[in-house]
Coordinates of C-alpha atoms in Angstrom, one line a residue:
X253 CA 0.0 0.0 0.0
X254 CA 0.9 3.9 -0.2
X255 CA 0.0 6.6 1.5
X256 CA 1.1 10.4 -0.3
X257 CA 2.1 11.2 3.4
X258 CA 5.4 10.4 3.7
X259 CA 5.0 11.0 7.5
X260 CA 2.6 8.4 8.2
X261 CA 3.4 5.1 9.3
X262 CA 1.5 2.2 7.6
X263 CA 0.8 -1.0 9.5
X264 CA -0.9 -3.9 7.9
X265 CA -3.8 -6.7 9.3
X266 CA -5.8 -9.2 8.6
X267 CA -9.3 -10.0 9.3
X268 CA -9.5 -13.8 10.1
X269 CA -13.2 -13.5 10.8
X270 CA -13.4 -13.0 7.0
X271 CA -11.8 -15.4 5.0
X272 CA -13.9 -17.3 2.8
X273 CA -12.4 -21.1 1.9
X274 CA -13.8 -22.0 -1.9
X275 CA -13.9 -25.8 -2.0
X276 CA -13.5 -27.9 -5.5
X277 CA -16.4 -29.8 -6.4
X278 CA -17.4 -32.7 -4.6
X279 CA -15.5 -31.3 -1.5
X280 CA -17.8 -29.0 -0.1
X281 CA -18.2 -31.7 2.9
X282 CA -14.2 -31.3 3.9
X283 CA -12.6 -28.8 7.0
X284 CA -10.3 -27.1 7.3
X285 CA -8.1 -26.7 10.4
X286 CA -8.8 -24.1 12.5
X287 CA -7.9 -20.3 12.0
X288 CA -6.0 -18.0 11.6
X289 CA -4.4 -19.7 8.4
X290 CA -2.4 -16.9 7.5
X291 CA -0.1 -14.1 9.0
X292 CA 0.8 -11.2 7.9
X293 CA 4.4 -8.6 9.1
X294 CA 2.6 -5.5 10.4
X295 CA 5.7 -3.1 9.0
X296 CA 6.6 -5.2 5.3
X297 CA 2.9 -6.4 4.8
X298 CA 4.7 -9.8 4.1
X299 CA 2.0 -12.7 4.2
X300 CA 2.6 -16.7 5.1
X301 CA 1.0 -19.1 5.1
X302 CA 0.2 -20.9 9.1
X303 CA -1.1 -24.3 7.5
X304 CA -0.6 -26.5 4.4
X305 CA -3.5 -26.2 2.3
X306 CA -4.3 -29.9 -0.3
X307 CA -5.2 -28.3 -3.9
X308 CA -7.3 -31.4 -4.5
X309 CA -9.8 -30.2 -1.7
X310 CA -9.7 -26.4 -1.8
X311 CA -9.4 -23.9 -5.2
X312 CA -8.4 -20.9 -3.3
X313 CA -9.2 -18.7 -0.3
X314 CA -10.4 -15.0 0.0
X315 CA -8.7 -12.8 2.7
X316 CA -9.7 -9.5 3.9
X317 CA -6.5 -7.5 4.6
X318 CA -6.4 -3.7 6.3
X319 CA -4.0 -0.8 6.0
X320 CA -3.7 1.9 8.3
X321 CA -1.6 4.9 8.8
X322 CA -3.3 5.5 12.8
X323 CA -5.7 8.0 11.3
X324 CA -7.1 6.6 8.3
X325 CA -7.7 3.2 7.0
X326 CA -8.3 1.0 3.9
X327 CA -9.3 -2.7 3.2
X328 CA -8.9 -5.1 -0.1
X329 CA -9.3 -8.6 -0.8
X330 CA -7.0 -11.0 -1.5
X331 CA -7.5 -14.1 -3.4
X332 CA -4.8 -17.0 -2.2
X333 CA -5.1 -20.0 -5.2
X334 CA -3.6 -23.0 -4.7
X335 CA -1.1 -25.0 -6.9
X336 CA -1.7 -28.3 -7.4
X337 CA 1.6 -30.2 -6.6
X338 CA 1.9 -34.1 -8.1
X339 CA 1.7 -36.0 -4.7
X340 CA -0.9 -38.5 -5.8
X341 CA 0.0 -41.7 -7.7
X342 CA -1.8 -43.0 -10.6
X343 CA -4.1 -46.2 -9.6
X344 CA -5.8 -48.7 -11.9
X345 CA -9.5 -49.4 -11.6
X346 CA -8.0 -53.5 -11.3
X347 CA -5.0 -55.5 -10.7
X348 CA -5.6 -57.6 -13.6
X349 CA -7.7 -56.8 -16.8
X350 CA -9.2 -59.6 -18.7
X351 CA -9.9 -59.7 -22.6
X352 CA -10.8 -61.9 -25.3
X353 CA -9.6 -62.1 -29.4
X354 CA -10.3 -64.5 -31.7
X355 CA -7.6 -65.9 -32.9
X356 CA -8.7 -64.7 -36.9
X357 CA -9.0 -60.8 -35.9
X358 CA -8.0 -58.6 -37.9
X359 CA -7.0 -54.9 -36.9
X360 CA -8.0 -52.6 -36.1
X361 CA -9.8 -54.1 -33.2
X362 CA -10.5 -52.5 -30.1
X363 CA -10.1 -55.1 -27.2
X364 CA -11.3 -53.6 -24.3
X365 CA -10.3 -50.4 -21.8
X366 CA -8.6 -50.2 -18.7
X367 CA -9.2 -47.5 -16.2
X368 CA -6.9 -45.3 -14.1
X369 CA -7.2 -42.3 -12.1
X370 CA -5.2 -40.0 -11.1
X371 CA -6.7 -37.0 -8.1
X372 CA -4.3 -34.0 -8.8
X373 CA -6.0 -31.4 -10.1
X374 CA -3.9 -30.2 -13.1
X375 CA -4.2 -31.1 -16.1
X376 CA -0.5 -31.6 -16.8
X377 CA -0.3 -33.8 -13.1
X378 CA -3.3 -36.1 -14.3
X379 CA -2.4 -36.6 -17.5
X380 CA -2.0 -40.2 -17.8
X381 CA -0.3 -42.4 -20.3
X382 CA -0.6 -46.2 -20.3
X383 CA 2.3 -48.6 -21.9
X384 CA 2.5 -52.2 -22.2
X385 CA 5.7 -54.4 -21.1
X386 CA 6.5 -58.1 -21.5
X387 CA 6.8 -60.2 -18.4
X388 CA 9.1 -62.4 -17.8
X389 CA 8.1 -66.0 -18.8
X390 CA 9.7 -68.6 -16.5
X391 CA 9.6 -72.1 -17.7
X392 CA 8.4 -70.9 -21.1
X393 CA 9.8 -72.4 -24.8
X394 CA 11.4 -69.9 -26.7
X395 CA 9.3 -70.1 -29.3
X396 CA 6.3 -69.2 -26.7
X397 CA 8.1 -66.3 -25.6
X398 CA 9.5 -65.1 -29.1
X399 CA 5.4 -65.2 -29.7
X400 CA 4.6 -63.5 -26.7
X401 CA 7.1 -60.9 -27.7
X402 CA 6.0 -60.7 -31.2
X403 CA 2.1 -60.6 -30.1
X404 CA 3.5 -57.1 -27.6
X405 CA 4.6 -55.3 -30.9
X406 CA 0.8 -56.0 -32.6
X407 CA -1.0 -54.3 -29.4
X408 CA -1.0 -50.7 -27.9
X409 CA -2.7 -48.3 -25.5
X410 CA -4.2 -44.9 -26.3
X411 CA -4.8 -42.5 -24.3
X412 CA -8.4 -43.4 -22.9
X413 CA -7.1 -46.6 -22.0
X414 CA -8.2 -49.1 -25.1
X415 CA -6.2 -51.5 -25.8
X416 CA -6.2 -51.9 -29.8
X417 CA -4.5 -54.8 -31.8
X418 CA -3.3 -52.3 -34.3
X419 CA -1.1 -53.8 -37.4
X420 CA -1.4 -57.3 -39.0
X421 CA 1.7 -59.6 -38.8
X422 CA 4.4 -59.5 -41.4
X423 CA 5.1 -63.1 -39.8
X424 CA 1.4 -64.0 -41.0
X425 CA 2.3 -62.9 -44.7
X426 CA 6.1 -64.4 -44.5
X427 CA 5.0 -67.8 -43.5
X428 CA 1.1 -68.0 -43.9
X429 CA 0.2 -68.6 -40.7
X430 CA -2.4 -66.1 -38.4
X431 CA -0.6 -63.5 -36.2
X432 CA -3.0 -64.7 -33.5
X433 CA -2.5 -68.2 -34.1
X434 CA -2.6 -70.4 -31.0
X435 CA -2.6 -73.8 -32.4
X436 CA 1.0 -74.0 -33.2
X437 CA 2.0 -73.5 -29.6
X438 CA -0.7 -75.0 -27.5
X439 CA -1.0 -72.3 -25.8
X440 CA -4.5 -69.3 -25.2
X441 CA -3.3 -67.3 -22.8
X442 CA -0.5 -64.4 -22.5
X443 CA 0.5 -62.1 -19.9
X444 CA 1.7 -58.5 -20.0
X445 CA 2.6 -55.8 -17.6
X446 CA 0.5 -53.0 -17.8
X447 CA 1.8 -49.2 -16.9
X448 CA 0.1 -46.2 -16.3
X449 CA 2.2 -42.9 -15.5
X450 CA 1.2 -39.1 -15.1
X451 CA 2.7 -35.9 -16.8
X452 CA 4.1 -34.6 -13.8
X453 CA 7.7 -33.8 -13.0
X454 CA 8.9 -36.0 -11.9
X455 CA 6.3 -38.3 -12.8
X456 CA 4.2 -41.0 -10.8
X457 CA 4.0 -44.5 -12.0
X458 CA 1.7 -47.8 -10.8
X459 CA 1.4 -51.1 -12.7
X460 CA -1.3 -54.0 -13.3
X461 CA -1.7 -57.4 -15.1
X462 CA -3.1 -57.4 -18.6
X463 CA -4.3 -61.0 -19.4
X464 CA -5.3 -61.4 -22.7
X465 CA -7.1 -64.9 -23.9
X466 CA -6.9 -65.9 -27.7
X467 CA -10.1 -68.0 -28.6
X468 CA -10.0 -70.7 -30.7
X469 CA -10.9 -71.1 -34.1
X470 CA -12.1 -73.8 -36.4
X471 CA -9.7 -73.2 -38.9
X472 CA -8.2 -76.8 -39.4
X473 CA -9.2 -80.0 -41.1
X474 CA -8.5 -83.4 -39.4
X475 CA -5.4 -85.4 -40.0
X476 CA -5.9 -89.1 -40.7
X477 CA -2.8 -90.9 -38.8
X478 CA -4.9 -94.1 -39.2
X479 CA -5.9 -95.2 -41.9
X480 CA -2.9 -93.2 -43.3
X481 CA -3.6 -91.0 -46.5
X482 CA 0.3 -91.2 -47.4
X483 CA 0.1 -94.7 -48.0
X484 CA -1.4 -96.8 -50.8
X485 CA -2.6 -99.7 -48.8
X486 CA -3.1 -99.5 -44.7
X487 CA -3.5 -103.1 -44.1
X488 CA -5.8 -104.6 -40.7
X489 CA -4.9 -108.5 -40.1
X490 CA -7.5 -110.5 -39.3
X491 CA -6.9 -114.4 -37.4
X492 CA -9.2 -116.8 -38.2
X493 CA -12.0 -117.8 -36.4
X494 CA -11.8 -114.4 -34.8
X495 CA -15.3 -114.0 -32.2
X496 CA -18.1 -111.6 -33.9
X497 CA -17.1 -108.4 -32.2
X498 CA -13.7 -108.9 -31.9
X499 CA -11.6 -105.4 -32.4
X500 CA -9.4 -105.6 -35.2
X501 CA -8.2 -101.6 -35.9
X502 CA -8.2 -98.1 -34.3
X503 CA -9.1 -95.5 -36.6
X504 CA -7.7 -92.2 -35.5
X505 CA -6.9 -88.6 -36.5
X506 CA -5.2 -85.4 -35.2
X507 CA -7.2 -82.1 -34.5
X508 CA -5.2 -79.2 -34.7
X509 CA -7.3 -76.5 -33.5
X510 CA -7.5 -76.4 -29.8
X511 CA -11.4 -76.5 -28.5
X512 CA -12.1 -75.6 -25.0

């Protein structure tokens, strides 16, 4: 403040009784520690804070201040806003997420969505951005894991959280097989590490499970092992005087295509 008589002496106050606290939305039900909640130097006019204030809960607070010079006197508000600082961690709706592609899909093809949240208040400190990892597959073949691997590079994450299946394989038209294809390992199901971090500085980071199922498809014809196709003749021996009934062969063929 300043007052055209150099002579007078300004000293500064606050009115504690008036100080209006204007909660975010949704958190009209929260307190606030008791007052006063801010100082202020009589002589500089230097004001502190007396508590830490959460930017998730409150917007800002109005403050009535005073100046007087012991014969005259003048008031103004001040409006204190708080900055939201990244002190809140990312979390995931789930620990694991649980989708379902047919083996013959074809991009692209939204999965599903996971869900994460993030309660700063900024836009830059909630931002989030989801990434997929491989997980380390103990026990494994390599050719499992070399699939698993492969499978990582055809899926991605935007940023509402789908999960897409976004490129066909160049495996698929290199050897003619179905860059989903589960029948030539035996195996439906594939695990991945799921990460979610904000766009603060430095960032915050949390991590699921995304399970991801391929269904089967009826996409091969049996394979006669007996009676074999590759030979001319398949021969069944009979002894005489063999009982009506008797068993004398086992047909029997191979299925590719894994059914539940």
């Amino acid at each position: 403040a300043r007052d055209p008589d150099q002579s007078r002496e300004l000293a500064y106050s606050l009115n504690n009784e008036d100080q209006t606290v204007h909660y975010r939305s949704g958190n009209r039900t929260s307190t606030m520690p008791k007052q006063p909640w801010f100082s202020v130097n009589a002589k500089s006019g230097e004001v502190r804070t007396l508590i830490s204030f959460d930017a998730e809960l409150v917007s800002h607070v109005t403050v009535s201040v005073a100046v007087t010079d012991s014969k005259f006197a003048a008031n103004a508000t001040l409006q204190v806003f708080i900055e939201d600082e990244n002190d809140c961690e990312p979390q995931f709706a789930s620990s694991v997420f649980t989708f379902r592609v047919r083996e013959d899909a074809r991009p692209q093809l939204k999965l599903g969505t996971v869900k994460a949240t993030d309660c700063d208040v900024s836009d830059r400190n909630s931002k989030l951005i989801y990434s997929l990892h491989s997980m380390e597959d103990i026990g494994l073949e390599p050719g499992v894991v070399q699939f698993a691997n492969r499978l990582l590079n055809w899926l991605t994450v935007n940023s509402d959280g789908d999960v897409i299946y976004k490129e066909s394989s160049p495996y698929r038209s290199n050897h003619g097989e179905s860059a989903l294809d589960r029948d030539k390992y035996q195996k439906n199901e594939y695990r991945f590490l799921l990460g979610v971090r904000d766009g603060g500085s430095p960032s915050r980071n949390s991590s699921a499970v995304l399970e991801l199922f391929i269904e089967d498809v009826n996409d091969n014809t049996p394979h006669w092992k007996f009676p074999s196709v590759s030979q001319q003749k398949n021969k069944v021996n009979l002894t005489y005087g063999m009982a009506e009934g008797s068993r004398i062969a086992q047909v029997s063929c191979d299925m590719c295509a894994l059914f539940p």
